[in-house]
Amino acid sequence: MGFVANTSINLGLAILAAILCAYIAPAAAGSGIPEVKAYLNGIDAHSILAPSTLFVKIFGSIFGVAAGFVVGKEGPMVHTGACIANLLGQGGSKKYHLTWRWLRYFKNDRDRRDLITCGAAAGVAGAFRAPVGGVLFALEEAASWWRSALLWRTFFTTAVVAVVLRGFIEFCRSGRCGLFGQGGLIMFDVNSAKNSYSSADLLAVIFLGVIGGIFGSFYNYLVDKVLRTYSIINERGPIFKVLLVAAVSLLTSCCSYGLPWLSHCIPCPSYLEADRCPTVGRSGNYKNFQCPAGHYNDLASLFLNTNDDAIRNLFSSGTSKEFHLSTLLVFFVAIYCLGIITYGIAVPSGLFIPVILAGASYGRLVGNLLGALSDLDTGLFALLGAASFLGGTMRMTVSLCVILLELTNNLLMLPLVMLVLLISKTVADSFNQGVYDQIVKLKGLPYLEAHAEPYMKNLVASDVVSGPLITFSGVEKVGNIMHALRLTRHNGFPVIDEPPLTPAPELCGLVLRSHLLVLLKGKKFTKQKTMTGSDIMRRFKAHDFAKAGSGKGVKLEDLDIKEEEMEMFVDLHPITNTSPYTVVETMSLAKAAVLFRQLALRHLCVVPKTPGRPPIVGILTRHDFMPEHVLGLYPHIVNRHK
């Protein structure tokens, strides 16, 4: 009956989370960190930060964690913080009647990007109660562009998070908020453990780093394979997403309830009072499960517990005999495998908690095996194991180091945590990429790396521009603009001034698709091909051309252009960016790629080197720098470079 009740509740919560993700906001599934990372790189994918995604991320994460899945809330909280920041950055939501006029000052790309960076940092700070770690996470992993002003903004944001968290923890100290706030601002305090270590311990730490790198890279490899398999199932429709979630939920419930039966009952430690061991009907270290009075089941104490309490159990100091070696081995294998098959189903799911649980279990296992040979406590070995596995999967160093130190309140472990993170990252980098980089690539998001590929040095900018190039005159016929907008999905068009406006054809600038749609909807047309810039400036305000929020803005279908208006003209000069970034056609593609990324560009105009030719050769966009595009044009160039 206990198994049926446990499985039924887990299944019901899992299906609720799956229905929300499959039918309301598919973009809310998964961690959300790869999507936030891609957005901050300049990729505005559909609905990744929409209000519906925010709603599903919050409630889907609650249902998913409560359903007993091997998932964490940390990744979804980063995505949640980014969604809230995006909502503020676009001035609220007209669709849901949440708008504030003062927020219009943030309706530009740079301020919105800064807000979302702060939101991601706030998510980490709230999830781990690690304000400085949140700032460093945003700097190391999330943001592609960083400047000094953004540093203090993210620091201010995470400081506010820490103050608000502290206030809620004090309010909930009496237990009126359930399990929230346990541990205070330090979630997993290991400060009471003995911190002295010898040269032999350093060898054990190096071993943990190597093992963490190998396990982490293999974990990423398997996650990639599972995600590719799940994508085939998920493409068949929402109902198949729900069925997949239900199947994984049943498997997880069978493992978490069935595996503890393999474990033997252990007598409670004599120094513990009867109300502390075993713990019945509440969260704690010593779960009674099927054992007689005065005994506990060590495997049930890990499986049938909250994620936070399971980590506390593994990090606990002075309890080297609390878990059998077989228990730690079974728990590690189960969490390792369940974490892989759970990530990718249609529920919001973070990777931090599964990775910390798996790493802490094999770290504690190594500590128990060493026994008297080591001066370090087994709880500290668990911490180092978690650090090694985190470094092996996520490939972060500075931010993970600070997050772990803020989590555990043990600054004396800093040298060992730094060492194990560096070793695990170095070992894992020799096999594959970090898990978030793999997911970005798997989703087909055109992410620009900080460095150019080596083969780009053998190409110039004009080698990869896509054609045919569509240009507009400074004063263009309405019909030509409508035809170009219907024919292409380009977001930018070169504007060229021609005689008699200029002695010879010259590049006037670049006009955006969104601005053209606003201009055409205003219908400031003329029958003659004349410049009417002053009239257009009086007709429109600057905020009419501000970046619209998700789902807003003028669409091509909204235009009602009559047949006679198609033959009229419109002046494009007032809405043209007359100082676009340009590069000469003979510039190295590697230099152009670095310039494109560092300046956070969307379009880069390529101009001819010699006079007497058309004033523009083409436009470089993000896709023109992608390896798939370049190697598709020049498949032989990699071999030649080698």
CSV table of C-alpha atoms in Angstrom, one decimal, residues 254-264 289-290 297 299-300 303-304:
chain,number,residue,atom,x,y,z
A,254,CYS,CA,10.2,1.7,-8.4
A,255,CYS,CA,13.9,2.5,-7.9
A,256,SER,CA,13.5,4.9,-4.9
A,257,TYR,CA,11.0,2.6,-3.2
A,258,GLY,CA,12.4,-0.8,-4.2
A,259,LEU,CA,16.1,-0.4,-3.9
A,260,PRO,CA,16.0,0.3,-0.1
A,261,TRP,CA,14.6,-3.2,0.4
A,262,LEU,CA,18.1,-4.4,-0.6
A,263,SER,CA,19.7,-2.6,2.3
A,264,HIS,CA,20.1,-4.1,5.8
A,289,PHE,CA,11.5,2.4,6.5
A,290,GLN,CA,10.8,-1.4,7.1
A,297,ASN,CA,17.7,2.0,6.7
A,299,LEU,CA,19.6,3.6,1.6
A,300,ALA,CA,16.1,4.8,2.4
A,303,PHE,CA,16.2,7.8,-1.5
A,304,LEU,CA,13.2,8.7,0.6
